[in-house]
Short mmCIF file of C-alpha atoms and ligand atoms in Angstrom, two decimals:
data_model
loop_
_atom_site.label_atom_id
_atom_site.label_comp_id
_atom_site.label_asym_id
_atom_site.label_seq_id
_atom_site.Cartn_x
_atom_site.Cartn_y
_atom_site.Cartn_z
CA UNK A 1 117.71 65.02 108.97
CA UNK A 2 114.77 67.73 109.84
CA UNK A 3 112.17 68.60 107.46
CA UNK A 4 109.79 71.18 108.48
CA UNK A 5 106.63 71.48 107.01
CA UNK A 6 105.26 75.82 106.77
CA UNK A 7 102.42 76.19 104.31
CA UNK A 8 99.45 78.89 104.50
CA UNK A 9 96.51 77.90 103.53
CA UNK A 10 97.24 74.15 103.31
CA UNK A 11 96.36 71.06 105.10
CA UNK A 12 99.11 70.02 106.61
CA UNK A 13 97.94 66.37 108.25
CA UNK A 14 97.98 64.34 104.55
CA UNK A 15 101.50 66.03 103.51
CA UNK A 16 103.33 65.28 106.83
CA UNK A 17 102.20 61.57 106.70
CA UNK A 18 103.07 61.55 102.65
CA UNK A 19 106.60 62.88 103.79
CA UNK A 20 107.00 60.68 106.71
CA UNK A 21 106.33 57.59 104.43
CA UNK A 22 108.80 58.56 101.46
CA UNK A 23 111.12 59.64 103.35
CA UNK A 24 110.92 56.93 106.92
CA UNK A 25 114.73 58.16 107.97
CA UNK A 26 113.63 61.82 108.54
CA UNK A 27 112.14 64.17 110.91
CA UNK A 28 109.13 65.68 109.26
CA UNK A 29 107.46 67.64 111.39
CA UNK A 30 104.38 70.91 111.35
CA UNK A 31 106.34 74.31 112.08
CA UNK A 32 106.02 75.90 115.79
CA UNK A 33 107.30 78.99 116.53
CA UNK A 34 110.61 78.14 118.57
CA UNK A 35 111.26 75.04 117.41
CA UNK A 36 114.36 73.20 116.41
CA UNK A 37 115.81 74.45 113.08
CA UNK A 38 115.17 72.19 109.92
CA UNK A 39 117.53 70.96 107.26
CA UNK A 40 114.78 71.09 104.60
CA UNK A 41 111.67 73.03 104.20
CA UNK A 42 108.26 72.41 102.11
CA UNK A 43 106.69 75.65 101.98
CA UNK A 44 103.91 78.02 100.98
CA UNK A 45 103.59 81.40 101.91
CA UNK A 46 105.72 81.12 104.97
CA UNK A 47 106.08 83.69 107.42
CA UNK A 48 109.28 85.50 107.94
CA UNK A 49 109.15 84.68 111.47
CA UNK A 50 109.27 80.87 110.29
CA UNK A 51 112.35 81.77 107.47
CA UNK A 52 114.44 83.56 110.60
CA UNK A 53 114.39 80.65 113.08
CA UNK A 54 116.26 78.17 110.05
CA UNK A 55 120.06 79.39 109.70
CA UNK A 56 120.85 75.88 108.92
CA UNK A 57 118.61 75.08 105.67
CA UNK A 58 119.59 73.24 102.78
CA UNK A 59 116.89 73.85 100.69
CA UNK A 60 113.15 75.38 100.50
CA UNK A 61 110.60 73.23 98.70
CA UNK A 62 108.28 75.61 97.02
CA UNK A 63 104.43 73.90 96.61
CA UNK A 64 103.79 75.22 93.52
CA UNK A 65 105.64 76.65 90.59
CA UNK A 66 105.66 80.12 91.20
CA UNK A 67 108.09 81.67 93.86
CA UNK A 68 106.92 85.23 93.64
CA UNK A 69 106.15 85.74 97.06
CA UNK A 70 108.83 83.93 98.43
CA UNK A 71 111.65 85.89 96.57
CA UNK A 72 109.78 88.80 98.65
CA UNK A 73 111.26 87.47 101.85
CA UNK A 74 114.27 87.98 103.50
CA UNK A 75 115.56 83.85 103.06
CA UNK A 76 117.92 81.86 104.80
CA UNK A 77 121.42 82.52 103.69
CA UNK A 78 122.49 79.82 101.51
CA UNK A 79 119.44 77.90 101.18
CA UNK A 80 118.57 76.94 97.78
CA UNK A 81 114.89 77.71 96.37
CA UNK A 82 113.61 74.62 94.47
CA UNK A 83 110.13 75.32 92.86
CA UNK A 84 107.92 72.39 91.85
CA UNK A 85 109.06 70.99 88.39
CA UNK A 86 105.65 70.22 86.59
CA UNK A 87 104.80 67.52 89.24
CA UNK A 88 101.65 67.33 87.11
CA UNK A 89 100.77 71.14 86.68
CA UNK A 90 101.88 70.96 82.75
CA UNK A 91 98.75 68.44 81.67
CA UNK A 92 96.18 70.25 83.75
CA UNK A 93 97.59 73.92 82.78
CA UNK A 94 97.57 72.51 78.81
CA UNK A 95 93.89 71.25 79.22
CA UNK A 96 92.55 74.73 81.20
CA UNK A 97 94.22 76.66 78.11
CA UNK A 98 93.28 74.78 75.11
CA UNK A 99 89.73 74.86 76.73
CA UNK A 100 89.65 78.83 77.06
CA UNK A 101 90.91 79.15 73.39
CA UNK A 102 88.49 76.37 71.94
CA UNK A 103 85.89 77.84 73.62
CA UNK A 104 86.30 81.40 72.40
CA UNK A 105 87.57 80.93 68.95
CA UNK A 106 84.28 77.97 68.14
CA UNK A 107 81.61 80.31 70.27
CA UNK A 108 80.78 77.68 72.44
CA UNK A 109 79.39 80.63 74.77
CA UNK A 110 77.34 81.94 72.11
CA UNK A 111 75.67 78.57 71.51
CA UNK A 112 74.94 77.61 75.19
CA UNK A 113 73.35 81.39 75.23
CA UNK A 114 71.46 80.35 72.08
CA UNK A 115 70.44 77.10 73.36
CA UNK A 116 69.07 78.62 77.06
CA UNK A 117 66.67 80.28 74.76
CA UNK A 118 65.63 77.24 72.72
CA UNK A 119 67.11 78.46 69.97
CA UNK A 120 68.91 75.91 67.37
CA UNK A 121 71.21 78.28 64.93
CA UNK A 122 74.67 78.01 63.42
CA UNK A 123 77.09 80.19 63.37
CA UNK A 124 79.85 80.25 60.55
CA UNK A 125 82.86 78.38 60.76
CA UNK A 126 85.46 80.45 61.79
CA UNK A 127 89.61 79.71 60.35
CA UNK A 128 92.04 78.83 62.87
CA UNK A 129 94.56 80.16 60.52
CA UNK A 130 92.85 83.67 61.88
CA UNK A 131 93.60 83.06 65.47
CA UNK A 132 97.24 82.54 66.33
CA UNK A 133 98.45 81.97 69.68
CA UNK A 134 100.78 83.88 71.38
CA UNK A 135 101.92 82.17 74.45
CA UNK A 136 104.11 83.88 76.97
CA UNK A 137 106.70 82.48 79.05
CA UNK A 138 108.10 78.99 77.22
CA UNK A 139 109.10 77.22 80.33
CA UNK A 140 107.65 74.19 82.57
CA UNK A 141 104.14 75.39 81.78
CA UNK A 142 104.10 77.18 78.39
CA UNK A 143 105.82 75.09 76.63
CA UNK A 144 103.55 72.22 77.16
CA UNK A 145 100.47 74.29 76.48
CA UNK A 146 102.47 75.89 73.04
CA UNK A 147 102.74 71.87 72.01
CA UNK A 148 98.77 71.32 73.35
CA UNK A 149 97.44 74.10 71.45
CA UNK A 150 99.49 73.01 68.29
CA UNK A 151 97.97 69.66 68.45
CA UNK A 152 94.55 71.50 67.65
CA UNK A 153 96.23 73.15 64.60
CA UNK A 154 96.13 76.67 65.83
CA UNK A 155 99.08 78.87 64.72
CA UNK A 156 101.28 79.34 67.76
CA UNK A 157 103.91 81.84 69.21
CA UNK A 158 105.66 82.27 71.84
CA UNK A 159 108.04 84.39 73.47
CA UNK A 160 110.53 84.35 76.21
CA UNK A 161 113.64 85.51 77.69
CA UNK A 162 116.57 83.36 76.29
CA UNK A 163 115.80 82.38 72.11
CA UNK A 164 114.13 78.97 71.95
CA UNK A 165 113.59 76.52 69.27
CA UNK A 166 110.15 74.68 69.32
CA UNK A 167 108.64 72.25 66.39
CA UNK A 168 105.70 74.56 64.49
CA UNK A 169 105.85 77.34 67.34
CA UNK A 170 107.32 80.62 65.91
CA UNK A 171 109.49 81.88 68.71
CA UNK A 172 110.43 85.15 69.98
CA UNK A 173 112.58 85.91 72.04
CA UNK A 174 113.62 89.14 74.51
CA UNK A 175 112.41 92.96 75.17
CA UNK A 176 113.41 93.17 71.05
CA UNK A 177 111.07 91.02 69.58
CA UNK A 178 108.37 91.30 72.01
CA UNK A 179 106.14 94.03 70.00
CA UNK A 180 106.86 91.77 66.65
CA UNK A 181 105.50 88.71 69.07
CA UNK A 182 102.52 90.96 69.84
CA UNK A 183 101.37 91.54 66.81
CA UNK A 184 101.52 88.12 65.61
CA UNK A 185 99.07 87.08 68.43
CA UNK A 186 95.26 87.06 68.37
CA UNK A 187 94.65 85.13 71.36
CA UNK A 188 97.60 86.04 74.22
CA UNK A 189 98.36 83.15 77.08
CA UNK A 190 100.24 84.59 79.90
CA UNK A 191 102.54 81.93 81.73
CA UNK A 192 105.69 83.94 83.08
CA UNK A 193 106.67 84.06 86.45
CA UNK A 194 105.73 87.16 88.50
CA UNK A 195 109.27 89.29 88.70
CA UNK A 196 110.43 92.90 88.70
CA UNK A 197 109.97 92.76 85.05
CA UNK A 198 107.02 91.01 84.30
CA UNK A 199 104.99 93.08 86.85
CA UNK A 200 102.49 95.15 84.68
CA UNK A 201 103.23 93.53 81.60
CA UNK A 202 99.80 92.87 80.49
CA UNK A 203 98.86 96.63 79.73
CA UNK A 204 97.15 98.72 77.25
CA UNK A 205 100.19 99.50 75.31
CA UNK A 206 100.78 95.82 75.31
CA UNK A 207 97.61 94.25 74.69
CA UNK A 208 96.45 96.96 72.46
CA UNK A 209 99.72 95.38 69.73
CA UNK A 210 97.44 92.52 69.55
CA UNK A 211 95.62 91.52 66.02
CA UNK A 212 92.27 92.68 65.82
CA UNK A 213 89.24 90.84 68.08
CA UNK A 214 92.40 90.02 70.41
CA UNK A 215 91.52 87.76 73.73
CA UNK A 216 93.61 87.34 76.89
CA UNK A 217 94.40 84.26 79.43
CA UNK A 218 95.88 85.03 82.46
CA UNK A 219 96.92 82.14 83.79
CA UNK A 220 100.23 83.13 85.75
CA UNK A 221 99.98 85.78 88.57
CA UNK A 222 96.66 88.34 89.09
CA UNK A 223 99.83 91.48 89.11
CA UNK A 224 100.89 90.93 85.32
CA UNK A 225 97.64 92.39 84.78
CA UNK A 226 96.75 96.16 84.91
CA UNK A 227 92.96 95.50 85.65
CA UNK A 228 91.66 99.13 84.43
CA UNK A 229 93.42 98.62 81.08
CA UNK A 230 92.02 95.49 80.51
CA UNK A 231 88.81 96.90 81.05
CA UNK A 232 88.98 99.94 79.27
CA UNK A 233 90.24 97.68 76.28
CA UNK A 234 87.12 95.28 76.65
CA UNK A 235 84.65 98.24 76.83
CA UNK A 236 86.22 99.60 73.94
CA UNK A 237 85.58 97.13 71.84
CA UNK A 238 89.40 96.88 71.50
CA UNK A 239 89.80 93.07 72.89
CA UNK A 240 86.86 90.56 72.30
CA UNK A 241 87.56 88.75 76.30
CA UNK A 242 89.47 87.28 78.60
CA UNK A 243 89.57 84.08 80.35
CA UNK A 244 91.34 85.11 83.86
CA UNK A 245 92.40 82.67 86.69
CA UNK A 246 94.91 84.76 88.67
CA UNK A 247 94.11 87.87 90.79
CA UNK A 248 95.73 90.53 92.48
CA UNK A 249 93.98 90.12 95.56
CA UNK A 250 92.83 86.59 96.09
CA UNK A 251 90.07 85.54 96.42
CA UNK A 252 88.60 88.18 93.95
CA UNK A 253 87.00 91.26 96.22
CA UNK A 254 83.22 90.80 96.15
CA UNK A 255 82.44 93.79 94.21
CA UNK A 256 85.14 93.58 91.80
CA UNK A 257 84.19 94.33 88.30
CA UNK A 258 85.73 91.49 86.87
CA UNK A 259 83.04 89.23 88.88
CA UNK A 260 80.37 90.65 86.54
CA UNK A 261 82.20 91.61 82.97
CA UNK A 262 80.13 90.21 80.40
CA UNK A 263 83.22 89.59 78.48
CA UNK A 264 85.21 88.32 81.26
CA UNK A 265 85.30 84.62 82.46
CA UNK A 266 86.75 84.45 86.37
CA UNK A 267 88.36 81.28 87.65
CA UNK A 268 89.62 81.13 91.17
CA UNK A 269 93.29 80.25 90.50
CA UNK A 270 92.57 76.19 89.79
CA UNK A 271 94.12 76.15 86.46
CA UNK A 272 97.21 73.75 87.31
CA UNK A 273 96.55 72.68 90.96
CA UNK A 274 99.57 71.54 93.23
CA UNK A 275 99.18 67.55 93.08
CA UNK A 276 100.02 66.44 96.74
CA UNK A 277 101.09 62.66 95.73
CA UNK A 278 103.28 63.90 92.49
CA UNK A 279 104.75 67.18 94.67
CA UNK A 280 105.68 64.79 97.83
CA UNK A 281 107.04 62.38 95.41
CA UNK A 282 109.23 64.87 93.65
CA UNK A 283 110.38 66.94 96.55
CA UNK A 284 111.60 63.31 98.60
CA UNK A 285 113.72 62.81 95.61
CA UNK A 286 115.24 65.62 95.60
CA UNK A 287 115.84 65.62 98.86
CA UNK A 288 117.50 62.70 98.80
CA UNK A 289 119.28 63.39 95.54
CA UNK A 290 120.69 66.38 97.37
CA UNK A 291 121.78 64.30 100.93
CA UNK A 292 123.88 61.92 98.15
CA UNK A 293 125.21 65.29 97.03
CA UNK A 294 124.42 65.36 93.65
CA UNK A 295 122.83 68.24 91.93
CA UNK A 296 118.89 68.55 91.18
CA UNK A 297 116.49 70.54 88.47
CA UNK A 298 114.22 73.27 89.74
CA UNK A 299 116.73 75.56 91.59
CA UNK A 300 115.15 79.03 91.68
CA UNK A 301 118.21 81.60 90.06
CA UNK A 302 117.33 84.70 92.95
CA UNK A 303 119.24 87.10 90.38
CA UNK A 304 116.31 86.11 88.11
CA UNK A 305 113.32 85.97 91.10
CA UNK A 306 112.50 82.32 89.45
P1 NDP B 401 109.32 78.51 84.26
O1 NDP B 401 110.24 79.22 85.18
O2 NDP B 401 109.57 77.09 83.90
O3 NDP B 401 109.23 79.32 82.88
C1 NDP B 401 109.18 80.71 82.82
C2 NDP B 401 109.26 81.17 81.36
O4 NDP B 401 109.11 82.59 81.32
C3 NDP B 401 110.63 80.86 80.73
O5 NDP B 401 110.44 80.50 79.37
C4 NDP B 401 111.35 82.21 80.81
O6 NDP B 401 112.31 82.43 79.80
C5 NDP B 401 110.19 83.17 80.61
N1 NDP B 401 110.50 84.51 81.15
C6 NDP B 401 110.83 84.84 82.42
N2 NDP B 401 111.06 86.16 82.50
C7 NDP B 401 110.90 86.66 81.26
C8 NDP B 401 111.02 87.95 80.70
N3 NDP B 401 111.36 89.02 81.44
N4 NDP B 401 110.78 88.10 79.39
C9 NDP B 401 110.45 87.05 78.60
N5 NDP B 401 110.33 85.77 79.08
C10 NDP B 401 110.54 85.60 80.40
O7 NDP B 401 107.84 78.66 84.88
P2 NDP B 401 106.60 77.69 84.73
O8 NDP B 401 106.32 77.49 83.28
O9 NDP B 401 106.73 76.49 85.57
O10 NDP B 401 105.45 78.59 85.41
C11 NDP B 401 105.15 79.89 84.95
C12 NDP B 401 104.27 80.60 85.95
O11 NDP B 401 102.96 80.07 85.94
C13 NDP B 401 104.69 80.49 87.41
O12 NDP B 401 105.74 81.38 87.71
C14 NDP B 401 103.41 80.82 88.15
O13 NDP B 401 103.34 82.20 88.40
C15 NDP B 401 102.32 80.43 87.17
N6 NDP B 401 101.53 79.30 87.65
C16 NDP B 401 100.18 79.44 87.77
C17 NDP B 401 99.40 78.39 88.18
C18 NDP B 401 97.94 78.52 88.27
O14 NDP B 401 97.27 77.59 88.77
N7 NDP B 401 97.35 79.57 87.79
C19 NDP B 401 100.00 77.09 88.53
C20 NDP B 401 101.41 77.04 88.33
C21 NDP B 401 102.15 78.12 87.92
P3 NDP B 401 113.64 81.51 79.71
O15 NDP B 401 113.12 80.17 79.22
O16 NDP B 401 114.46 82.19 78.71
O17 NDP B 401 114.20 81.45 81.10
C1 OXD B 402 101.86 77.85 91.44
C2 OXD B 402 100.46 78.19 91.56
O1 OXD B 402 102.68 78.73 91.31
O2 OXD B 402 99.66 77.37 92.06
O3 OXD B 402 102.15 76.65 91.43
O4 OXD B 402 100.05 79.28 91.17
#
């Protein structure tokens, strides 16, 4: 069995050896153009050039959760898509949330302003009960941080595509009850995958439905996002912030406004990281669940794009 290892931007030395040690029986080996076809690939942002020299692969092991910019490429027919399945992205992307929301809703910007200036002041004790949580996207990810943010007490929401039924989260579900979500939300997490129709979803018809003083988290892909709205909203008055972690270009331009918005806090897409022990871990399995030829979790639905 050949596994070939084709990811952008990643180092590959650590993963091979992880690989060759969990899985001893295979062939791992780093991708050169013209080399023999693999049964199984761990990827990230592979080239095409890499997807058209495998006609034999079994599967393609997504590093990370989202498979936007694979289901861009023209794939290997009848290889299966597997995305990473948590692999330790749900704690992190739970702690990075509740953090944005804690920190907005108790003013913890305010005080460390305040306190640069030596001054000691209060400010009033705001009610959770006035900032619900609208989280979007109830899978891997959002469901975790819908649970996380109800541990805090905050009244959460959340919407996605087929109806779901969480303890103490109100759910919505489909293109029907997604104004009705809207306007239950104060504070609106965004954690659905990047498809055809969740492209441009975070607009100002969209985010304008919010309650009153409403504040954003993007925390899925940089194009759910129409930047100018966002802006115009925040200038406005219209929305209080945003916490932002995803970009449509990556890294964010220098010069890009959102470097310098005093309402806008920039993270450079670090709010689950891929965990190379967990991911290794997880793919081997599966790989070797699949060579026993039984079925595995985490197959990527192309009709869907995730
Ligand atoms: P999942 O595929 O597990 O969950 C996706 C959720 O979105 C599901 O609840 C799904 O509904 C819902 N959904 C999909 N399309 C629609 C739609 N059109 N309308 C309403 N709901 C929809 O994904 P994960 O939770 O694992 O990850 C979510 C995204 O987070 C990833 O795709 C990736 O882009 C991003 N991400 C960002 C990271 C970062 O560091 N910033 C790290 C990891 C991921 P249903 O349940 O009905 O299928
Ligand atoms: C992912 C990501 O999709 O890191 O896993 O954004």
């Amino acid at each position: 069995m050949k596994i070939t290892f084709c990811c952008t931007d990643t180092k590959a030395e650590p993963w091979l050896a992880g690989l060759r040690a969990a899985l001893p029986e295979a062939l791992v080996e780093l991708w050169q153009p013209g080399a023999a076809p693999a049964d199984y690939a761990v990827v990230w942002a592979p080239p095409q050039a890499f997807l058209d020299e495998q006609p034999q692969l079994k599967a393609l092991f997504n590093i990370g959760a989202g498979v936007d910019a694979l289901m861009l490429l023209r794939l290997p027919p009848g290889a299966q898509v597997v995305r990473l399945d948590d692999a330790g992205m749900s704690v992190q992307m739970a702690e990075y949330v509740c953090h944005a929301v804690i920190r907005h809703f108790r003013e913890f910007d305010g005080y460390e302003a305040d306190v640069k200036q030596g001054k000691w002041s209060y400010r009033k004790p705001r009610a959770r009960a006035d900032f619900p949580v609208g989280v979007m996207g109830l899978g891997v990810l959002g469901e975790r941080v819908a649970r996380a943010l109800r541990v805090f007490e905050f009244p959460v929401m959340g919407w996605s595509r087929s109806p779901k039924a969480l303890d103490d989260v109100r759910c919505f579900a489909g293109p029907a009850q997604f104004d009705d979500f809207l306007a239950a939300s104060r504070v609106l997490v965004n954690l659905l995958p990047l498809t055809p129709e969740t492209e441009g979803i975070l607009n100002r018809a969209t985010l304008s439905r919010l309650k009153p003083g409403g504040y954003l988290i993007n925390v899925a892909r940089g194009a759910h996002l129409v930047d100018e709205d966002l802006i115009a909203l925040l200038d406005s008055g219209q929305l209080a912030g945003a916490t932002l972690d995803v970009f449509r270009t990556e890294p964010l331009p220098a010069g890009h406004p959102f470097w310098t918005h005093p309402k806008i806090t920039v993270t450079p897409h670090t709010s689950a990281r891929t965990l190379r022990e967990e991911s290794i871990a997880q793919i081997a399995g599966k790989i070797a669940t699949l060579e026993r030829g039984e079925p595995i979790a985490g197959i990527v639905d192309p009709a869907r794009g995730y």
